[in-house]
CSV table of C-alpha atoms in Angstrom, one decimal:
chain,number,residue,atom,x,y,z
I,1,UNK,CA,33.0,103.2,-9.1
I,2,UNK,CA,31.9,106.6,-9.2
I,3,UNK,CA,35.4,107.7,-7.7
I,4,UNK,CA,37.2,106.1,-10.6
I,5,UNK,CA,34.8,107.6,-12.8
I,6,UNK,CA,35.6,111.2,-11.4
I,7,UNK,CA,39.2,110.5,-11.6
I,8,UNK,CA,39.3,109.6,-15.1
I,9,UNK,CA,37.2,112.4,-16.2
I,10,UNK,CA,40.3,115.3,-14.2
I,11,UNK,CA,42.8,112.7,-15.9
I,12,UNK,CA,40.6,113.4,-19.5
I,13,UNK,CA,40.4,117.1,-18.7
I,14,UNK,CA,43.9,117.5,-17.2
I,15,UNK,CA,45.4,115.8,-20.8
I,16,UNK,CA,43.4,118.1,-23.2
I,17,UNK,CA,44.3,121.2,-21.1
I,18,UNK,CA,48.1,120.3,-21.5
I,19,UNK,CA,47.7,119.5,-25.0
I,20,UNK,CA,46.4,122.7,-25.9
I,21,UNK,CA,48.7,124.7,-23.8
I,22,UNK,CA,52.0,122.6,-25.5
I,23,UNK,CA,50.1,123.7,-28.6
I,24,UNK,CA,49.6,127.8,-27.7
I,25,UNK,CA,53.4,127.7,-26.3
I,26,UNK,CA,54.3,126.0,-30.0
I,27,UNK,CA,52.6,128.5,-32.2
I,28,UNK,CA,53.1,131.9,-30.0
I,29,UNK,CA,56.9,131.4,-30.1
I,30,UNK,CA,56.7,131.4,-33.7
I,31,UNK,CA,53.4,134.0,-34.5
I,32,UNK,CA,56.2,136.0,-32.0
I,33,UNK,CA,58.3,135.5,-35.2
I,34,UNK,CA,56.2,136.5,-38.1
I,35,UNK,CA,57.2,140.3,-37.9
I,36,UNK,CA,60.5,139.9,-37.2
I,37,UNK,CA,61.7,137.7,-39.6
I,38,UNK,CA,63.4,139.3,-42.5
I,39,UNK,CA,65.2,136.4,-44.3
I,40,UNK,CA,64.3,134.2,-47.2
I,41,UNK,CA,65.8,131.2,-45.5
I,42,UNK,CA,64.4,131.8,-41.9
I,43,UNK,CA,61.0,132.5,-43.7
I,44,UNK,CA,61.1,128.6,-45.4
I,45,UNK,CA,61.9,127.5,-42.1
I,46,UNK,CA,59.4,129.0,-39.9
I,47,UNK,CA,56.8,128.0,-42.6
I,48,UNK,CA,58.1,124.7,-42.3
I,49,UNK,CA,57.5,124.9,-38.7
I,50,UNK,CA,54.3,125.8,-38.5
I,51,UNK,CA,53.2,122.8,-41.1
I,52,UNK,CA,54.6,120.2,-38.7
I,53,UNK,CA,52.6,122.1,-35.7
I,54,UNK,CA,49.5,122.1,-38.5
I,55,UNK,CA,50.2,118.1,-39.1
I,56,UNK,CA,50.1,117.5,-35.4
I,57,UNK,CA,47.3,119.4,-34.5
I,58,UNK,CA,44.9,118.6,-37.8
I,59,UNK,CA,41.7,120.6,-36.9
I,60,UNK,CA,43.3,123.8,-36.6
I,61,UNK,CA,43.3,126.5,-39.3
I,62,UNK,CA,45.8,129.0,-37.4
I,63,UNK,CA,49.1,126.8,-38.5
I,64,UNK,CA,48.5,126.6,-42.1
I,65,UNK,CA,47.2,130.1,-41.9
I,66,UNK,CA,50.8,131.2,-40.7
I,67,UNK,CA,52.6,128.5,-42.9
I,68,UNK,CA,51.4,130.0,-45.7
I,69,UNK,CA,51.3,133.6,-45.2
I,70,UNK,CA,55.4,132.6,-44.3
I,71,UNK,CA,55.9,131.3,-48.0
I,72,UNK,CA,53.9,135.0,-49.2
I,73,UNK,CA,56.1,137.0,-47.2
I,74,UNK,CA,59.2,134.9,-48.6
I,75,UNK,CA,57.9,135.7,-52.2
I,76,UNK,CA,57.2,139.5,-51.2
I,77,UNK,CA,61.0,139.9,-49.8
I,78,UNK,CA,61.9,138.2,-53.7
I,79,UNK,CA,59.7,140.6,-55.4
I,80,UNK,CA,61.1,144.0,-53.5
I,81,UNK,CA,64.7,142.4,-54.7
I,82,UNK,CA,63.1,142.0,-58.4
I,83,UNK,CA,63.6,138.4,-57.9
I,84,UNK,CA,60.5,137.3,-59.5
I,85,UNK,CA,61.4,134.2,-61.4
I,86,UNK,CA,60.5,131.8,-58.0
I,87,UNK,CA,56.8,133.6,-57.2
I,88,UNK,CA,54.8,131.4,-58.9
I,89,UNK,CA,56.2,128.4,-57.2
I,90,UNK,CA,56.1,130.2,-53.9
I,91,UNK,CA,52.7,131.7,-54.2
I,92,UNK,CA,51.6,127.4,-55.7
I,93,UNK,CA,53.2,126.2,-51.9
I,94,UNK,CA,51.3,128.9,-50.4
I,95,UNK,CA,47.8,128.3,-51.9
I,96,UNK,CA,48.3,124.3,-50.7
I,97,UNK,CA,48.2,126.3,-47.2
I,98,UNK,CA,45.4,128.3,-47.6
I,99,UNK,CA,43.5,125.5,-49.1
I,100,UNK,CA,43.8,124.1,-45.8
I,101,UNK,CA,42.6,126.6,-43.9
I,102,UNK,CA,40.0,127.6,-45.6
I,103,UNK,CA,38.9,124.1,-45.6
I,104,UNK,CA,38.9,124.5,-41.3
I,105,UNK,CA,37.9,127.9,-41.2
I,106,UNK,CA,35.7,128.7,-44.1
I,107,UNK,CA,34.4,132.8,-45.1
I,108,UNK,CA,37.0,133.9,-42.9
I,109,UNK,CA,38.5,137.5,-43.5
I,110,UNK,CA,42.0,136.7,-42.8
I,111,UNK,CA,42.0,133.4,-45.4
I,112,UNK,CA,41.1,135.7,-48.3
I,113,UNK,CA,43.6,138.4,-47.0
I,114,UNK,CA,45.9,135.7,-47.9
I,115,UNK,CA,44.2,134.6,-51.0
I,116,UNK,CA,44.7,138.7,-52.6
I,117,UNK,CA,48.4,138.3,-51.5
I,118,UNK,CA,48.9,135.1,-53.2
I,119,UNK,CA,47.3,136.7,-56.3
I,120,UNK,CA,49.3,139.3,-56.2
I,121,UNK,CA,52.5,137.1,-56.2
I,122,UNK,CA,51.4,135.4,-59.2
I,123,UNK,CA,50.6,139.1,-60.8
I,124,UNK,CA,53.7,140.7,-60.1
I,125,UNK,CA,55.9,138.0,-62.2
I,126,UNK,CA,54.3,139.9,-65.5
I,127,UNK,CA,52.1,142.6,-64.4
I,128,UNK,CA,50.8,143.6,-67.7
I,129,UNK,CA,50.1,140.5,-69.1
I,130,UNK,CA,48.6,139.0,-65.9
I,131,UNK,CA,46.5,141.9,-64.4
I,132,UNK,CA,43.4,140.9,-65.8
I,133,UNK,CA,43.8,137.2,-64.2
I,134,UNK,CA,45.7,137.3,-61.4
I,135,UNK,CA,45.0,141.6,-60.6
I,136,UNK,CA,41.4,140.9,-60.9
I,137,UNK,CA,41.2,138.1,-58.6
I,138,UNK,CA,43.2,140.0,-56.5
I,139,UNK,CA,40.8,142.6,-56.1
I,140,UNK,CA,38.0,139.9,-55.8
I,141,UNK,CA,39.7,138.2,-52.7
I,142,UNK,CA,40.3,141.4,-51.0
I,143,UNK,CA,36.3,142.5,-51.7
I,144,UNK,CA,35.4,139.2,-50.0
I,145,UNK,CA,37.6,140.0,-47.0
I,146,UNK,CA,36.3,143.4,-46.7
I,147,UNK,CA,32.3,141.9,-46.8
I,148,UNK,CA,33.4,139.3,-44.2
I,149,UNK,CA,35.4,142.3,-41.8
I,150,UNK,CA,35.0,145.7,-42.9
I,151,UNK,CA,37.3,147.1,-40.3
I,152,UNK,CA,40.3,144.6,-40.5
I,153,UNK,CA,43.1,147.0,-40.8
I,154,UNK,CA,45.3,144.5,-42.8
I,155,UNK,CA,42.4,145.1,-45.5
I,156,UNK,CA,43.4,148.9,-45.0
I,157,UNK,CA,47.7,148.0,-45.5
I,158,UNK,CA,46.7,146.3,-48.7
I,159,UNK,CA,45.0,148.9,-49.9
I,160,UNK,CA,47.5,151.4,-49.1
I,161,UNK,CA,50.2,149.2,-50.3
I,162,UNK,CA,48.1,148.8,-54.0
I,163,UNK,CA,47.3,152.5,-54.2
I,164,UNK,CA,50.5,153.6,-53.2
I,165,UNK,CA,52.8,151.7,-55.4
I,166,UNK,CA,50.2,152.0,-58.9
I,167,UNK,CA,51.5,154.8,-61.1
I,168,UNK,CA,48.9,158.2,-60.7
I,169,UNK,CA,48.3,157.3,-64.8
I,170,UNK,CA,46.7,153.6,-63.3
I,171,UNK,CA,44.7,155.3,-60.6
I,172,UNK,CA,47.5,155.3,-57.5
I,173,UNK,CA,48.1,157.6,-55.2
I,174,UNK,CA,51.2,158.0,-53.3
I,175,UNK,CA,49.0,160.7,-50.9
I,176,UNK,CA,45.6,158.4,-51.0
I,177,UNK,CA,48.1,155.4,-49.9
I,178,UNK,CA,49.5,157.7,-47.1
I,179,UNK,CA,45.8,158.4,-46.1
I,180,UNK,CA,45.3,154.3,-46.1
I,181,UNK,CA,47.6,153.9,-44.1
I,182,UNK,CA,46.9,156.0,-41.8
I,183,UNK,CA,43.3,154.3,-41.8
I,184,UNK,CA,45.0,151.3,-40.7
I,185,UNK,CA,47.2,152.5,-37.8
I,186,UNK,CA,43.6,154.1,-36.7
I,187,UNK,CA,41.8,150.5,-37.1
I,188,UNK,CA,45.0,149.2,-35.2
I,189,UNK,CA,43.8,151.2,-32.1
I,190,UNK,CA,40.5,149.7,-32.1
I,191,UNK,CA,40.6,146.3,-33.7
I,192,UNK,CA,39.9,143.1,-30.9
I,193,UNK,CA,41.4,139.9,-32.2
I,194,UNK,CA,39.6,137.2,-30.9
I,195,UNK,CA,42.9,135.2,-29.3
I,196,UNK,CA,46.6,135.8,-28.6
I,197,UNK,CA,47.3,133.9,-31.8
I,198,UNK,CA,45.3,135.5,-34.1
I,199,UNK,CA,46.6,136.8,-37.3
I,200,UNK,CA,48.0,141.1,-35.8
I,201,UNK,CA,50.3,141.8,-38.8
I,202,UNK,CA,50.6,144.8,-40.4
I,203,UNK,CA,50.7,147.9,-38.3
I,204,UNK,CA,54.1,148.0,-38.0
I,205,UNK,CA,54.5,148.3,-42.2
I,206,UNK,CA,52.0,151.2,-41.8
I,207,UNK,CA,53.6,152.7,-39.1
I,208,UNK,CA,56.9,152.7,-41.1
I,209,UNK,CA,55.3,154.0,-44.6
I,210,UNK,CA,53.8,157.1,-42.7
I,211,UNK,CA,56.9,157.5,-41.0
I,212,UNK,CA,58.8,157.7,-44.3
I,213,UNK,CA,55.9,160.1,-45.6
I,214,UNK,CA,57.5,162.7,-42.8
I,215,UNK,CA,60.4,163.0,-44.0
């Protein structure tokens, strides 16, 4: 009896072990694509991805993390084209996400990173008459971050990105944004993430900003 009870239990173990490993191997070859991708398309697909790895594995914030921040980077690649008419609906897809994961991983940084990206989405389809909602909120999400993980370096690129881009007349700074960034690449250097899948965006934006600042 007690052998059959010890075999079960290696049987019990030996299942959940594979089941998260299938799971790891599912998600790190598409976090592998976050970065990479460059495409509108392969951007709806990858998020579409990572909701049917989210569905499967329910109690996991990581997949609806990455499904969503693939519908903001799809809305960001629109923007920089002046393509702003599809934002709102983009940004609407990706708060369903973010809902989620902030449901399984509440007053985490990374989940209002998200949230001041969204925001800004919304913002950017009529920047003057939505600053005060969308801007403001913005700013909120990104404070919240920052009091949960002062030395998140994504925190830093968003920064950068926001000072660098406002006109000098609005308070930017293409200089202070250069300086951001180079905060970030700094806070890249030193910055643990607490698992291979973690959210690790961003350095290579800042990397390519400062780059452009040497020319």
């Amino acid at each position: 009896m007690k052998n059959l009870i010890l075999i079960a239990a290696f049987i019990f173990i030996g299942t959940k072990s594979f089941a998260q490993s299938a799971y790891e191997k599912a998600m790190a070859d598409k976090v592998s694509k976050v970065e990479t991708t460059m495409n509108v398309d392969d951007f709806t697909a990858l998020a579409n991805d990572f909701l049917r790895i989210g569905t499967k594995e329910n109690t996991q914030w990581l997949p609806y993390y990455y499904a969503a921040f693939s519908n903001i980077q799809k809305g960001r690649l629109l923007m920089r084209s002046n393509k702003v008419s599809d934002l709102d609906a983009i940004a609407a897809e990706a708060d369903k996400y973010i809902a989620k994961a902030d449901e399984l991983s509440p007053n985490n940084a990374e989940i209002y990173i998200l949230k001041k990206m969204s925001a800004s989405l919304k913002m950017m389809v009529d920047p003057m008459t939505r600053y005060m909602t969308y801007g403001q909120e913005a700013q909120q999400d990104l404070a919240k971050a920052k009091q949960l993980d002062p030395n998140n370096p994504r925190i830093s690129v968003l920064e950068a990105e926001d000072t660098y881009f406002t006109p000098e007349q609005f308070g930017g700074s293409k200089t202070k944004g250069i300086e951001l960034f180079k905060q970030a690449v700094a806070q890249f250097g030193t910055y643990k993430i607490k698992t291979p899948l973690d959210p690790n965006w961003g350095k290579s934006e800042a990397e390519y900003f400062l780059s452009q600042s040497n020319k």
